CSV table of C-alpha atoms in Angstrom, one decimal:
chain,number,residue,atom,x,y,z
I,243,MET,CA,79.4,80.9,105.3
I,244,HIS,CA,77.5,83.8,105.7
I,245,VAL,CA,79.3,86.3,108.3
I,246,CYS,CA,77.8,89.3,109.7
I,247,VAL,CA,80.3,92.4,110.3
I,248,LEU,CA,79.1,94.9,113.1
I,249,GLY,CA,80.9,97.9,112.3
I,250,ALA,CA,82.1,99.7,109.4
I,251,GLY,CA,85.3,101.5,110.6
I,252,ILE,CA,88.9,100.6,109.1
I,253,VAL,CA,88.8,97.4,111.6
I,254,GLY,CA,85.3,96.1,110.2
I,255,LEU,CA,85.9,96.8,106.5
I,256,ALA,CA,89.3,95.2,106.5
I,257,THR,CA,87.8,92.2,108.6
I,258,ALA,CA,85.0,92.2,105.6
I,259,TYR,CA,87.6,92.2,102.9
I,260,SER,CA,89.6,89.3,104.4
I,261,LEU,CA,86.5,87.4,104.9
I,262,ARG,CA,85.2,88.0,101.4
I,263,ARG,CA,88.7,86.9,100.0
I,264,ALA,CA,88.3,83.7,102.1
I,265,GLY,CA,85.0,83.1,100.0
I,266,HIS,CA,82.4,83.8,102.7
I,267,GLU,CA,79.3,85.7,102.3
I,268,VAL,CA,79.5,88.9,104.3
I,269,THR,CA,76.9,91.4,105.4
I,270,VAL,CA,78.2,94.4,107.3
I,271,VAL,CA,76.0,97.0,109.6
I,272,ASP,CA,76.7,100.1,110.9
I,273,ARG,CA,74.8,103.1,112.3
I,274,ALA,CA,76.6,105.5,110.4
I,275,SER,CA,78.7,105.9,107.4
I,276,PRO,CA,82.3,104.1,107.2
I,277,GLY,CA,84.9,105.5,108.9
I,278,SER,CA,82.7,108.2,110.8
I,279,GLY,CA,83.8,106.9,114.2
I,280,ALA,CA,87.4,106.7,115.3
I,281,SER,CA,88.6,106.0,112.1
I,282,GLY,CA,88.1,109.0,109.6
I,283,GLY,CA,90.6,111.6,111.5
I,284,ASN,CA,92.9,109.3,112.9
I,285,GLY,CA,96.6,110.3,113.2
I,286,ALA,CA,97.0,109.0,109.5
I,287,GLN,CA,100.4,106.9,110.4
I,288,LEU,CA,101.1,103.3,109.8
I,289,SER,CA,103.4,102.5,112.6
I,290,TYR,CA,104.5,98.9,112.1
I,291,SER,CA,107.5,98.8,113.9
I,292,TYR,CA,107.0,101.8,116.5
I,293,VAL,CA,104.2,100.0,118.6
I,294,GLN,CA,105.4,100.8,122.4
I,295,PRO,CA,102.1,100.2,124.3
I,296,LEU,CA,100.5,103.4,126.4
I,297,ALA,CA,100.9,100.9,129.4
I,298,ASP,CA,104.4,101.5,130.2
I,299,PRO,CA,106.4,101.5,133.4
I,300,ALA,CA,107.5,105.1,132.8
I,301,ILE,CA,103.8,106.1,133.1
I,302,TRP,CA,104.2,106.0,137.0
I,303,ARG,CA,106.9,109.0,137.3
I,304,GLN,CA,105.3,111.0,134.5
I,305,LEU,CA,101.8,110.6,136.5
I,306,PRO,CA,101.8,113.7,138.5
I,307,LYS,CA,102.7,115.8,135.5
I,308,LEU,CA,100.1,113.9,133.3
I,309,LEU,CA,97.2,114.3,136.0
I,310,LEU,CA,98.0,117.8,137.1
I,311,SER,CA,99.5,119.9,134.5
I,312,PRO,CA,97.3,122.4,132.4
I,313,SER,CA,99.2,121.4,129.3
I,314,SER,CA,99.0,117.9,129.7
I,315,PRO,CA,98.3,115.5,126.6
I,316,PHE,CA,96.1,113.3,129.0
I,317,LYS,CA,93.0,114.3,130.4
I,318,LEU,CA,91.0,112.4,133.3
I,319,ARG,CA,87.5,113.5,133.6
I,320,PRO,CA,86.1,111.2,136.4
I,321,ARG,CA,82.4,109.9,136.0
I,322,LEU,CA,80.1,107.9,138.1
I,323,ASP,CA,81.3,104.9,135.7
I,324,MET,CA,82.5,101.7,137.5
I,325,HIS,CA,83.7,100.5,133.9
I,326,GLN,CA,86.1,103.8,133.7
I,327,TRP,CA,87.4,103.4,137.2
I,328,LEU,CA,88.1,99.6,136.5
I,329,TRP,CA,89.8,100.3,133.2
I,330,GLY,CA,92.0,102.8,135.1
I,331,LEU,CA,93.1,100.5,137.5
I,332,GLN,CA,93.8,97.8,134.9
I,333,PHE,CA,95.8,100.3,133.1
I,334,LEU,CA,98.0,101.2,136.0
I,335,ALA,CA,98.5,97.5,136.8
I,336,ALA,CA,99.5,97.2,133.3
I,337,CYS,CA,102.2,99.8,133.7
I,338,ASN,CA,105.3,97.3,134.4
I,339,SER,CA,108.2,96.0,132.4
I,340,LYS,CA,107.2,92.4,131.9
I,341,THR,CA,103.7,93.4,130.6
I,342,SER,CA,105.2,96.1,128.5
I,343,ARG,CA,107.8,93.7,127.2
I,344,ASP,CA,105.2,90.9,126.4
I,345,THR,CA,102.8,93.4,124.8
I,346,THR,CA,105.3,95.2,122.4
I,347,GLY,CA,106.2,91.7,121.3
I,348,GLN,CA,102.5,90.6,120.5
I,349,LEU,CA,101.8,94.0,118.9
I,350,LEU,CA,105.1,93.6,116.5
I,351,SER,CA,103.8,90.5,115.3
I,352,LEU,CA,100.4,91.5,114.8
I,353,ALA,CA,101.7,94.6,113.0
I,354,ALA,CA,104.1,92.4,110.6
I,355,LEU,CA,101.2,90.5,109.6
I,356,SER,CA,99.1,93.6,109.0
I,357,ARG,CA,101.6,95.2,106.9
I,358,GLN,CA,101.8,92.0,104.9
I,359,SER,CA,98.0,92.0,104.5
I,360,PHE,CA,97.8,95.9,103.6
I,361,ASP,CA,100.5,96.0,101.1
I,362,ALA,CA,98.8,92.7,99.6
I,363,MET,CA,95.6,94.8,99.3
I,364,MET,CA,96.9,97.7,98.0
I,365,ALA,CA,98.8,95.7,95.3
I,366,GLU,CA,95.4,94.1,94.5
I,367,GLU,CA,93.0,97.2,94.7
I,368,LYS,CA,95.3,100.3,94.1
I,369,LEU,CA,93.4,102.5,96.6
I,370,ASP,CA,93.6,106.2,96.1
I,371,CYS,CA,94.2,107.0,99.9
I,372,ASP,CA,97.3,109.4,99.7
I,373,PHE,CA,99.8,106.6,100.8
I,374,SER,CA,103.2,107.1,101.3
I,375,ALA,CA,106.2,105.2,102.6
I,376,THR,CA,108.6,108.1,103.9
I,377,GLY,CA,109.6,107.0,107.4
I,378,LYS,CA,109.1,108.2,110.7
I,379,LEU,CA,111.1,110.3,113.4
I,380,VAL,CA,110.2,109.9,117.0
I,381,LEU,CA,111.5,113.2,118.6
I,382,TYR,CA,112.9,113.4,122.3
I,383,SER,CA,113.6,116.5,123.8
I,384,GLY,CA,115.5,115.3,126.9
I,385,GLU,CA,118.0,113.1,127.4
I,386,ASP,CA,116.7,110.9,129.9
I,387,ALA,CA,113.6,110.5,127.7
I,388,PHE,CA,116.0,109.7,124.6
I,389,ALA,CA,118.1,107.1,126.7
I,390,ALA,CA,114.7,105.6,127.6
I,391,ALA,CA,113.7,105.4,124.1
I,392,ARG,CA,117.2,104.1,122.9
I,393,ARG,CA,116.4,101.1,125.3
I,394,GLN,CA,112.8,100.4,123.7
I,395,MET,CA,114.4,100.6,120.4
I,396,LEU,CA,116.9,97.9,121.4
I,397,LEU,CA,114.2,95.6,122.5
I,398,GLN,CA,112.3,96.3,119.6
I,399,ARG,CA,115.3,95.6,117.1
I,400,GLU,CA,115.6,92.1,119.0
I,401,LEU,CA,112.0,91.5,118.1
I,402,GLY,CA,112.7,92.3,114.3
I,403,SER,CA,112.2,95.9,114.1
I,404,THR,CA,114.6,98.1,112.0
I,405,GLN,CA,115.3,101.4,113.7
I,406,GLU,CA,118.4,103.6,114.5
I,407,ALA,CA,119.1,106.6,117.0
I,408,VAL,CA,120.0,109.7,115.4
I,409,ASP,CA,121.3,113.1,116.6
I,410,ALA,CA,119.8,116.4,115.9
I,411,ASP,CA,122.0,116.9,112.7
I,412,ARG,CA,120.8,113.9,111.3
I,413,CYS,CA,117.0,114.7,111.9
I,414,VAL,CA,117.1,117.6,110.0
I,415,GLU,CA,119.1,115.8,107.2
I,416,ILE,CA,116.0,113.3,107.3
I,417,GLU,CA,113.6,116.0,107.5
I,418,PRO,CA,114.4,119.6,106.6
I,419,ALA,CA,111.3,120.9,108.1
I,420,LEU,CA,112.6,120.2,111.4
I,421,LYS,CA,115.5,122.8,110.9
I,422,SER,CA,114.1,125.5,113.3
I,423,ARG,CA,113.6,123.1,116.2
I,424,HIS,CA,117.2,121.8,115.8
I,425,ALA,CA,118.3,123.3,119.2
I,426,GLN,CA,115.3,121.6,121.0
I,427,ILE,CA,116.0,118.0,119.8
I,428,ALA,CA,118.2,115.8,122.1
I,429,GLY,CA,117.8,113.1,119.6
I,430,ALA,CA,115.3,110.7,117.8
I,431,ILE,CA,114.3,107.1,116.8
I,432,TYR,CA,114.2,106.8,112.9
I,433,THR,CA,112.5,104.2,111.3
I,434,PRO,CA,112.9,104.3,107.7
I,435,GLY,CA,109.9,101.9,106.2
I,436,GLU,CA,107.1,103.6,108.1
I,437,CYS,CA,104.0,104.6,106.2
I,438,ALA,CA,101.0,106.9,106.2
I,439,ALA,CA,97.8,107.3,104.4
I,440,ASP,CA,94.3,108.8,105.0
I,441,CYS,CA,92.2,106.6,106.6
I,442,GLN,CA,89.0,108.1,105.6
I,443,LYS,CA,89.8,107.7,101.8
I,444,THR,CA,91.0,104.2,102.6
I,445,CYS,CA,87.6,103.3,104.1
I,446,ASP,CA,85.7,105.2,101.1
I,447,ALA,CA,87.6,103.3,98.8
I,448,LEU,CA,87.4,99.9,100.6
I,449,LEU,CA,83.5,100.4,100.7
I,450,ALA,CA,83.7,100.8,96.7
I,451,VAL,CA,85.7,97.7,96.3
I,452,LEU,CA,83.6,95.8,98.8
I,453,ARG,CA,80.5,96.4,97.0
I,454,ARG,CA,81.9,95.2,93.7
I,455,MET,CA,82.9,91.9,95.4
I,456,GLY,CA,79.5,91.4,96.5
I,457,VAL,CA,79.5,92.5,100.1
I,458,ARG,CA,76.1,93.6,101.4
I,459,PHE,CA,75.9,96.9,103.5
I,460,LEU,CA,73.2,98.2,105.7
I,461,LEU,CA,74.5,101.7,106.7
I,462,GLY,CA,72.5,104.4,108.7
I,463,THR,CA,71.4,101.0,110.6
I,464,PRO,CA,71.9,100.8,114.3
I,465,VAL,CA,72.3,97.4,116.0
I,466,GLU,CA,69.2,97.5,118.7
I,467,GLN,CA,70.3,94.1,120.3
I,468,MET,CA,72.0,90.6,119.5
I,469,VAL,CA,69.4,88.0,119.5
I,470,GLN,CA,70.8,84.7,121.4
I,471,ARG,CA,69.4,81.2,120.7
I,472,GLY,CA,71.3,78.7,123.0
I,473,LYS,CA,74.8,79.0,122.9
I,474,SER,CA,74.7,81.0,119.5
I,475,ILE,CA,73.6,84.3,118.5
I,476,ALA,CA,71.0,83.6,115.8
I,477,ALA,CA,70.4,87.3,114.5
I,478,VAL,CA,70.8,90.9,115.4
I,479,SER,CA,67.9,93.0,115.6
I,480,THR,CA,67.9,96.5,113.5
I,481,PRO,CA,65.2,98.8,112.3
I,482,GLN,CA,65.4,97.2,109.1
I,483,GLY,CA,64.9,93.7,110.5
I,484,HIS,CA,66.3,90.9,111.9
I,485,ILE,CA,69.8,90.1,110.3
I,486,GLU,CA,70.6,86.4,110.4
I,487,ALA,CA,74.2,84.7,110.0
I,488,GLU,CA,76.0,81.8,111.0
I,489,ARG,CA,78.9,83.9,112.4
I,490,PHE,CA,79.1,87.5,113.7
I,491,VAL,CA,81.8,89.7,114.3
I,492,MET,CA,81.7,92.8,116.5
I,493,ALA,CA,83.8,95.5,115.4
I,494,LEU,CA,82.2,98.3,116.9
I,495,GLY,CA,85.1,100.1,118.5
I,496,ALA,CA,84.7,101.5,122.0
I,497,GLU,CA,80.7,100.5,121.6
I,498,SER,CA,81.7,97.0,121.5
I,499,ALA,CA,82.1,97.1,125.5
I,500,LEU,CA,78.4,98.5,125.6
I,501,MET,CA,77.0,95.9,123.2
I,502,ALA,CA,79.0,92.9,125.2
I,503,ARG,CA,77.4,94.2,128.5
I,504,GLY,CA,73.9,93.3,126.9
I,505,LEU,CA,75.1,89.8,126.7
I,506,GLY,CA,76.1,89.7,130.2
I,507,LEU,CA,80.0,89.9,129.0
I,508,HIS,CA,82.8,92.2,130.4
I,509,LEU,CA,85.0,93.5,127.5
I,510,PRO,CA,88.1,95.3,128.6
I,511,VAL,CA,87.7,98.3,126.3
I,512,TYR,CA,87.0,101.8,127.4
I,513,PRO,CA,87.2,105.2,124.8
I,514,LEU,CA,90.7,107.2,125.1
I,515,LYS,CA,89.2,110.1,123.4
I,516,GLY,CA,91.7,111.8,120.7
I,517,TYR,CA,91.7,114.9,118.4
I,518,SER,CA,93.4,115.9,115.3
I,519,ILE,CA,93.2,118.9,112.8
I,520,THR,CA,93.8,118.7,109.0
I,521,VAL,CA,95.5,121.9,107.3
I,522,ASP,CA,96.6,122.2,103.7
I,523,VAL,CA,100.5,122.7,103.5
I,524,ALA,CA,102.3,125.7,102.4
I,525,PRO,CA,103.7,125.5,98.9
I,526,GLU,CA,107.3,126.5,100.0
I,527,GLU,CA,110.1,123.6,99.9
I,528,HIS,CA,110.8,122.1,103.4
I,529,ALA,CA,107.8,124.1,105.0
I,530,ALA,CA,105.8,121.2,106.0
I,531,PRO,CA,107.1,117.6,106.9
I,532,SER,CA,106.9,114.8,104.4
I,533,VAL,CA,108.3,112.4,106.7
I,534,ASN,CA,106.1,111.2,109.7
I,535,VAL,CA,107.0,112.7,113.1
I,536,THR,CA,106.0,112.1,116.5
I,537,ASP,CA,106.8,114.5,119.1
I,538,SER,CA,107.1,112.4,122.1
I,539,ALA,CA,106.8,115.3,124.7
I,540,ARG,CA,103.8,116.7,123.5
I,541,LYS,CA,102.3,113.1,122.5
I,542,VAL,CA,101.2,114.6,119.1
I,543,VAL,CA,101.8,113.3,115.6
I,544,PHE,CA,102.4,114.7,112.2
I,545,ALA,CA,101.2,112.8,108.9
I,546,ARG,CA,101.5,114.4,105.2
I,547,ILE,CA,98.8,113.1,103.3
I,548,GLY,CA,98.9,114.3,99.8
I,549,SER,CA,98.9,118.0,100.3
I,550,ARG,CA,97.6,118.2,103.8
I,551,LEU,CA,99.2,117.9,107.1
I,552,ARG,CA,97.3,115.6,109.5
I,553,VAL,CA,98.1,116.5,112.9
I,554,ALA,CA,96.5,114.4,116.0
I,555,GLY,CA,97.1,113.7,119.6
I,556,MET,CA,95.6,113.8,123.1
I,557,ALA,CA,94.1,111.3,125.2
I,558,GLU,CA,90.6,112.0,127.3
I,559,LEU,CA,89.5,109.3,129.7
I,560,SER,CA,86.4,111.0,129.9
I,561,GLY,CA,83.4,108.4,128.9
I,562,TYR,CA,81.6,108.4,125.7
I,563,ASP,CA,81.4,112.3,125.1
I,564,THR,CA,82.1,112.9,121.5
I,565,ALA,CA,81.9,116.7,121.7
I,566,ILE,CA,85.0,118.5,120.1
I,567,ASP,CA,86.7,120.8,122.9
I,568,PRO,CA,88.0,124.0,121.3
I,569,ALA,CA,90.9,124.1,123.9
I,570,GLN,CA,92.3,120.7,122.7
I,571,ILE,CA,92.1,121.5,119.0
I,572,ALA,CA,93.8,125.0,120.0
I,573,SER,CA,96.4,123.1,121.7
I,574,LEU,CA,97.0,121.2,118.6
I,575,GLN,CA,97.4,124.1,116.4
I,576,THR,CA,99.7,125.7,118.9
I,577,SER,CA,102.3,122.7,118.9
I,578,THR,CA,102.0,122.3,115.1
I,579,GLN,CA,103.1,126.0,114.8
I,580,THR,CA,105.7,125.4,117.3
I,581,VAL,CA,107.2,122.5,115.7
I,582,PHE,CA,106.4,123.4,111.9
I,583,PRO,CA,106.1,127.0,112.1
I,584,ALA,CA,105.9,127.7,108.1
I,585,CYS,CA,104.0,124.5,107.1
I,586,SER,CA,100.8,126.1,106.8
I,587,HIS,CA,98.6,129.2,106.7
I,588,PHE,CA,96.0,127.5,109.0
I,589,GLY,CA,92.9,129.0,107.1
I,590,GLU,CA,91.0,125.3,107.8
I,591,LEU,CA,91.8,123.3,110.7
I,592,ASN,CA,89.1,120.6,109.8
I,593,PRO,CA,88.8,119.8,113.8
I,594,TRP,CA,87.9,116.2,114.4
I,595,ALA,CA,87.7,114.0,117.7
I,596,GLY,CA,87.5,110.2,117.9
I,597,MET,CA,86.7,107.7,120.5
I,598,ARG,CA,89.7,105.4,120.4
I,599,PRO,CA,88.7,101.8,122.0
I,600,ALA,CA,91.7,101.0,124.1
I,601,THR,CA,92.5,98.1,126.4
I,602,PRO,CA,94.6,98.4,129.7
I,603,THR,CA,97.5,96.4,128.1
I,604,GLY,CA,97.2,97.8,124.9
I,605,LEU,CA,96.5,94.6,123.1
I,606,PRO,CA,93.3,94.2,121.0
I,607,VAL,CA,90.6,91.7,121.8
I,608,ILE,CA,90.6,89.3,119.0
I,609,GLY,CA,88.5,86.3,118.7
I,610,ARG,CA,85.8,84.8,120.9
I,611,HIS,CA,85.2,85.8,124.6
I,612,ALA,CA,85.4,82.9,127.1
I,613,LYS,CA,82.1,83.0,128.4
I,614,GLY,CA,80.5,84.4,125.4
I,615,PRO,CA,78.3,82.8,122.3
I,616,ASP,CA,80.4,80.4,120.4
I,617,ASN,CA,79.6,81.9,116.9
I,618,LEU,CA,80.5,85.6,118.2
I,619,LEU,CA,83.9,86.8,117.6
I,620,PHE,CA,85.3,90.4,118.7
I,621,ASN,CA,87.9,92.4,116.8
I,622,THR,CA,88.3,95.5,118.8
I,623,GLY,CA,90.5,97.4,121.3
I,624,HIS,CA,93.0,98.4,119.1
I,625,GLY,CA,93.5,101.8,120.7
I,626,ALA,CA,95.6,104.6,118.7
I,627,LEU,CA,97.0,101.7,116.3
I,628,GLY,CA,93.6,101.0,114.9
I,629,PHE,CA,95.1,101.5,111.1
I,630,THR,CA,98.1,99.9,112.0
I,631,LEU,CA,96.7,96.8,113.1
I,632,ALA,CA,93.6,96.7,111.1
I,633,PHE,CA,94.2,94.1,108.2
I,634,GLY,CA,96.7,91.9,110.9
I,635,SER,CA,93.6,91.3,113.2
I,636,ALA,CA,91.2,91.0,109.9
I,637,GLN,CA,93.3,88.1,109.0
I,638,ARG,CA,93.3,86.5,112.4
I,639,ILE,CA,89.4,86.7,112.3
I,640,ALA,CA,89.3,85.0,109.0
I,641,ARG,CA,91.7,82.2,110.0
I,642,MET,CA,89.4,81.5,113.2
I,643,ILE,CA,86.5,81.4,111.1
I,644,GLY,CA,88.0,79.3,108.3
I,645,HIS,CA,86.9,77.9,105.2
């Protein structure tokens, strides 16, 4: 059948790929170029085994510092927007042990499917996207935080993850670029199988692959509204005219919630603004990390993509404002120079900001809305795990649509 995919970020492109492989005719519509939203400058880590949701019971004791500290990685910028406040209240309600455990299990299952699907795609298409599989270290600077991380590791191990808790000596053995930080490391969780890739390069390469496969693209083409006929969507209205299809998949990231409101639907998705910088690595051996590293205290991730280092972090609950805050970029540079002082000359920072589409629990919205049109499926709300989960959620959408 003919399926129209709204959105050309990594989730939309992965969906188009899975649907085309299943034999469907596919049209992709986006107001911008592939990857130009929340995908292109993301953290670059493919964290298939480390999927702890943001909504965690530990948030409650961290909340005063998160809200009040000038150096906090979380910024709340209150707006006259009931959707922002509703999302915040639902997020706090999800910060309990049962919800966190259930969400972790579901995310690990989706991540396993995503890894299988991404690996199969890479074996078939051999994309040039600076892919690496060097593992991941999540660093902890305090004993209490490290103890909590070991408990989460045991939960994830029960659910099938392969991880180990390591001390500072072992951290430096795994990643020599951490040598200068040895005294500040209480311990780390090491996941040897984790990967990284440049998401923008992945999007660009997928665009070329999909075009060869016969997928039609309407880029630079905003979706103005969805034309409803009875209980179904008949078409989407664009400046290029109406686009008719038998099924529609909404993968518009944080904007999916805005589009859903036009249909009278509430989608529990709100943007969590994140930032990144991308710097050229210094030529000296062990100056920059080759293993993925997450600094849990700073909530900053480091990923090697070719001869560059991607550094990403921050979470701003500030509406749909896409402006880049220079203070956040400076904070990322400071974090990088603190953890890996010799990693780069920092000539160009290549600052970026993206609106991560987040749900209160951390689980993406995949499939039909209970009150929505019968031929409209959603594939959104992946938060900071969009790249990690994209090919798994795409597989689920393809199975729902069938042959």
